[in-house]
Amino acid sequence: DTGVSQNPRHKITKRGQNVTFRCDPISEHNRLYWYRQTLGQGPEFLTYFQNEAQLEKSRLLSDRFSAERPKGSFSTLEIQRTEQGDSAMYLCASSPGVPQETQYFGPGTRLLVL
Amino acid sequence: AQTVTQSQPEMSVQEAETVTLSCTYDTSESDYYLFWYKQPPSRQMILVIRQEAYKQQNATENRFSVNFQKAAKSFSLKISDSQLGDAAMYFCAYRSAPTGNQFYFGTGTSLTVIP
């Protein structure tokens, strides 16, 4: 068990560029979550997958945000036409599902939009 | 939507002493899970303890225990024999019963442990 990994760990981009983040969950976990965390705040839920199905995406911040989990393993979060307000830490978590709904978090990707 | 409130932005405790972090939540549901997560500086978030709402017995994990008051919608975390490694941000989180897909986090409490 190597834990949840996220790449890159840091990303600096210019406003208007597209960025993509990757999350590799713990291998036997079928649930995967994306969160955004801004300074001084708790994680804010964005979206959730069960295997390859995206079961909840209403909390994605705008239509510039999209996520995929094509084979039910790793996931990507893409932000198109980045804005300075997108600067934040993006966290990924995975869980084995019910009843043991404990989430295991990755180290996050810190995004800075200039 | 459910809300989770942590009213103590910062707390401090002397090493080896006990500290209690507060959390309240607002929900109309009867079945849910509650969690405390720890986020050390520049390190990833890890689970400290979890509580199922249908269980009346308070969860404990070594030096960590909770006081779960369902009627009051309160879920506090007690850390006994505090250690320097306990210094971190602590987040309280709520999740609906098994069909729920979303987690709700509080704004966190920053805990300082004084040697």
Short mmCIF file of C-alpha atoms in Angstrom, two decimals:
data_model
loop_
_atom_site.label_atom_id
_atom_site.label_comp_id
_atom_site.label_asym_id
_atom_site.label_seq_id
_atom_site.Cartn_x
_atom_site.Cartn_y
_atom_site.Cartn_z
CA ASP A 1 0.00 0.00 0.00
CA THR A 2 1.80 3.09 -1.25
CA GLY A 3 -0.98 5.50 -0.40
CA VAL A 4 -2.67 8.08 -2.59
CA SER A 5 -0.31 9.94 -4.89
CA GLN A 6 -0.85 13.18 -6.77
CA ASN A 7 1.12 14.78 -9.56
CA PRO A 8 2.41 17.34 -9.96
CA ARG A 9 2.87 18.51 -6.41
CA HIS A 10 3.19 22.12 -7.52
CA LYS A 11 1.99 23.92 -10.62
CA ILE A 12 2.51 27.52 -11.63
CA THR A 13 0.62 28.69 -14.66
CA LYS A 14 -0.43 31.88 -16.36
CA ARG A 15 -4.02 33.03 -16.37
CA GLY A 16 -5.92 31.56 -19.28
CA GLN A 17 -3.88 28.37 -19.55
CA ASN A 18 -5.29 24.90 -19.04
CA VAL A 19 -3.93 22.64 -16.32
CA THR A 20 -4.42 18.95 -15.57
CA PHE A 21 -3.75 17.17 -12.32
CA ARG A 22 -3.47 13.45 -11.78
CA CYS A 23 -4.47 11.32 -8.81
CA ASP A 24 -3.54 7.67 -8.27
CA PRO A 25 -5.68 6.17 -5.50
CA ILE A 26 -4.92 3.21 -3.29
CA SER A 27 -5.27 0.27 -5.65
CA GLU A 28 -8.20 -1.54 -4.04
CA HIS A 29 -10.24 1.60 -3.42
CA ASN A 30 -13.20 2.06 -5.72
CA ARG A 31 -14.18 5.55 -4.56
CA LEU A 32 -12.24 8.66 -5.47
CA TYR A 33 -12.87 12.25 -4.42
CA TRP A 34 -11.55 15.63 -5.45
CA TYR A 35 -11.45 18.64 -3.13
CA ARG A 36 -10.22 22.20 -3.27
CA GLN A 37 -8.63 23.75 -0.21
CA THR A 38 -7.86 27.43 0.08
CA LEU A 39 -5.73 28.97 2.78
CA GLY A 40 -7.34 28.84 6.19
CA GLN A 41 -10.27 26.76 5.03
CA GLY A 42 -11.29 23.15 5.16
CA PRO A 43 -11.44 21.00 2.04
CA GLU A 44 -14.33 21.86 -0.26
CA PHE A 45 -15.86 18.89 -2.03
CA LEU A 46 -15.76 19.07 -5.84
CA THR A 47 -16.64 15.69 -7.30
CA TYR A 48 -16.72 11.96 -6.65
CA PHE A 49 -16.28 8.71 -8.59
CA GLN A 50 -17.33 5.19 -7.86
CA ASN A 51 -15.12 3.13 -10.12
CA GLU A 52 -15.28 4.93 -13.47
CA ALA A 53 -18.70 6.50 -12.87
CA GLN A 54 -18.82 10.13 -11.83
CA LEU A 55 -21.70 10.04 -9.37
CA GLU A 56 -21.57 13.59 -8.12
CA LYS A 57 -20.36 16.63 -9.98
CA SER A 58 -22.80 19.32 -9.03
CA ARG A 59 -20.23 20.89 -6.75
CA LEU A 60 -17.67 21.45 -9.48
CA LEU A 61 -16.97 25.14 -9.32
CA SER A 62 -17.77 26.00 -12.93
CA ASP A 63 -17.89 24.46 -16.37
CA ARG A 64 -14.18 25.15 -16.63
CA PHE A 65 -13.63 22.25 -14.22
CA SER A 66 -13.90 18.66 -15.36
CA ALA A 67 -12.76 15.32 -14.03
CA GLU A 68 -12.37 11.85 -15.43
CA ARG A 69 -11.57 8.39 -14.20
CA PRO A 70 -11.54 6.44 -17.45
CA LYS A 71 -10.67 2.96 -16.24
CA GLY A 72 -11.71 3.23 -12.65
CA SER A 73 -8.13 3.60 -11.51
CA PHE A 74 -6.35 6.96 -11.72
CA SER A 75 -8.25 10.19 -12.15
CA THR A 76 -7.53 13.56 -13.71
CA LEU A 77 -8.89 16.98 -12.83
CA GLU A 78 -8.67 19.61 -15.54
CA ILE A 79 -9.16 23.32 -15.20
CA GLN A 80 -9.56 25.22 -18.45
CA ARG A 81 -8.86 28.92 -18.90
CA THR A 82 -7.45 29.26 -15.41
CA GLU A 83 -8.18 32.33 -13.33
CA GLN A 84 -6.29 33.76 -10.39
CA GLY A 85 -9.11 32.67 -8.13
CA ASP A 86 -8.35 29.06 -9.00
CA SER A 87 -5.13 29.27 -7.00
CA ALA A 88 -5.51 26.69 -4.24
CA MET A 89 -4.50 23.25 -3.08
CA TYR A 90 -6.31 20.48 -4.93
CA LEU A 91 -6.68 17.33 -2.87
CA CYS A 92 -7.56 13.85 -3.94
CA ALA A 93 -8.81 11.13 -1.62
CA SER A 94 -9.82 7.53 -2.05
CA SER A 95 -11.84 5.13 0.04
CA PRO A 96 -12.84 1.48 -0.07
CA GLY A 97 -16.49 2.42 0.09
CA VAL A 98 -19.17 1.46 2.58
CA PRO A 99 -19.24 0.53 5.32
CA GLN A 100 -15.63 1.58 5.84
CA GLU A 101 -16.02 5.05 4.41
CA THR A 102 -12.73 6.39 5.68
CA GLN A 103 -11.00 8.56 3.12
CA TYR A 104 -7.27 8.47 2.57
CA PHE A 105 -5.86 11.72 1.27
CA GLY A 106 -3.04 12.43 -1.12
CA PRO A 107 -0.47 15.17 -0.55
CA GLY A 108 -2.28 17.57 -2.89
CA THR A 109 -1.34 19.67 -5.88
CA ARG A 110 -0.73 23.32 -5.12
CA LEU A 111 -1.79 25.53 -8.02
CA LEU A 112 -0.68 29.12 -8.44
CA VAL A 113 -2.22 31.12 -11.26
CA LEU A 114 -0.30 34.26 -12.15
CA ALA B 1 -26.74 21.29 2.66
CA GLN B 2 -25.14 20.14 5.85
CA THR B 3 -22.82 22.53 7.64
CA VAL B 4 -19.95 21.83 9.98
CA THR B 5 -18.79 24.50 12.39
CA GLN B 6 -15.52 24.64 14.27
CA SER B 7 -15.68 27.71 16.46
CA GLN B 8 -12.08 27.59 17.69
CA PRO B 9 -9.70 28.78 14.96
CA GLU B 10 -6.70 28.25 17.26
CA MET B 11 -6.02 26.28 20.40
CA SER B 12 -2.93 25.62 22.44
CA VAL B 13 -2.07 22.99 24.99
CA GLN B 14 0.87 22.25 27.23
CA GLU B 15 2.72 19.06 26.42
CA ALA B 16 1.28 16.08 28.38
CA GLU B 17 -1.94 17.97 29.11
CA THR B 18 -5.42 17.39 27.70
CA VAL B 19 -7.20 19.54 25.15
CA THR B 20 -10.68 19.41 23.66
CA LEU B 21 -11.55 20.65 20.18
CA SER B 22 -15.16 21.53 19.44
CA CYS B 23 -17.30 20.74 16.44
CA THR B 24 -20.99 21.21 15.80
CA TYR B 25 -22.95 20.29 12.72
CA ASP B 26 -26.33 20.92 11.25
CA THR B 27 -28.31 18.12 9.66
CA SER B 28 -31.81 16.75 9.39
CA GLU B 29 -30.55 13.23 8.75
CA SER B 30 -30.49 10.49 11.37
CA ASP B 31 -27.77 8.31 9.90
CA TYR B 32 -24.35 9.70 9.11
CA TYR B 33 -20.65 9.47 9.87
CA LEU B 34 -18.46 11.98 11.62
CA PHE B 35 -14.71 12.24 11.36
CA TRP B 36 -11.76 14.11 12.75
CA TYR B 37 -8.84 14.59 10.38
CA LYS B 38 -5.38 15.93 11.19
CA GLN B 39 -3.33 17.96 8.72
CA PRO B 40 0.25 18.60 9.91
CA PRO B 41 2.08 21.54 8.33
CA SER B 42 2.95 20.78 4.71
CA ARG B 43 1.86 17.19 5.12
CA GLN B 44 -1.15 15.27 3.99
CA MET B 45 -4.37 14.87 5.87
CA ILE B 46 -4.80 11.72 7.93
CA LEU B 47 -7.76 10.26 9.76
CA VAL B 48 -7.69 10.58 13.53
CA ILE B 49 -11.00 9.03 14.51
CA ARG B 50 -14.48 8.29 13.14
CA GLN B 51 -17.91 7.86 14.67
CA GLU B 52 -21.04 6.26 13.25
CA ALA B 53 -24.14 8.18 14.28
CA TYR B 54 -26.08 5.03 15.13
CA LYS B 55 -23.52 4.05 17.73
CA GLN B 56 -24.11 5.50 21.16
CA GLN B 57 -20.66 4.56 22.41
CA ASN B 58 -18.05 7.23 21.89
CA ALA B 59 -15.14 6.24 19.67
CA THR B 60 -11.63 6.08 21.08
CA GLU B 61 -8.25 5.62 19.43
CA ASN B 62 -5.41 5.51 21.93
CA ARG B 63 -4.99 9.09 23.22
CA PHE B 64 -7.85 10.39 21.07
CA SER B 65 -11.50 10.16 22.03
CA VAL B 66 -14.69 11.88 21.05
CA ASN B 67 -17.71 13.15 22.90
CA PHE B 68 -20.60 12.57 20.52
CA GLN B 69 -23.85 14.24 21.53
CA LYS B 70 -26.32 13.41 18.79
CA ALA B 71 -29.22 15.45 20.11
CA ALA B 72 -27.01 18.48 20.51
CA LYS B 73 -25.30 17.80 17.15
CA SER B 74 -21.95 18.10 18.81
CA PHE B 75 -18.80 16.09 18.13
CA SER B 76 -15.78 17.16 20.15
CA LEU B 77 -12.31 15.64 20.06
CA LYS B 78 -10.30 15.11 23.23
CA ILE B 79 -6.57 14.65 22.99
CA SER B 80 -5.00 13.28 26.17
CA ASP B 81 -1.31 13.41 27.08
CA SER B 82 -0.64 15.84 24.24
CA GLN B 83 2.58 15.36 22.32
CA LEU B 84 4.58 17.72 20.15
CA GLY B 85 3.61 15.64 17.13
CA ASP B 86 -0.04 16.46 17.73
CA ALA B 87 0.53 20.01 16.51
CA ALA B 88 -1.53 20.38 13.33
CA MET B 89 -4.75 21.64 11.82
CA TYR B 90 -7.67 19.51 12.89
CA PHE B 91 -10.73 19.26 10.70
CA CYS B 92 -14.11 17.92 11.65
CA ALA B 93 -16.04 16.29 8.79
CA TYR B 94 -19.54 14.99 8.16
CA ARG B 95 -20.79 12.45 5.68
CA SER B 96 -24.34 11.33 5.05
CA ALA B 97 -25.42 7.71 5.46
CA PRO B 98 -24.23 5.10 2.93
CA THR B 99 -26.03 6.63 -0.03
CA GLY B 100 -24.50 10.05 0.57
CA ASN B 101 -21.66 11.04 -1.73
CA GLN B 102 -20.44 14.25 -0.25
CA PHE B 103 -18.25 15.10 2.68
CA TYR B 104 -18.55 18.41 4.49
CA PHE B 105 -15.57 19.81 6.35
CA GLY B 106 -15.31 22.50 8.99
CA THR B 107 -12.85 25.37 8.73
CA GLY B 108 -10.38 23.73 11.06
CA THR B 109 -8.70 24.34 14.41
CA SER B 110 -4.99 25.00 14.54
CA LEU B 111 -3.51 23.22 17.55
CA THR B 112 -0.20 24.33 19.04
CA VAL B 113 1.56 22.12 21.57
CA ILE B 114 3.78 24.01 23.98
CA PRO B 115 6.86 22.13 25.23
#
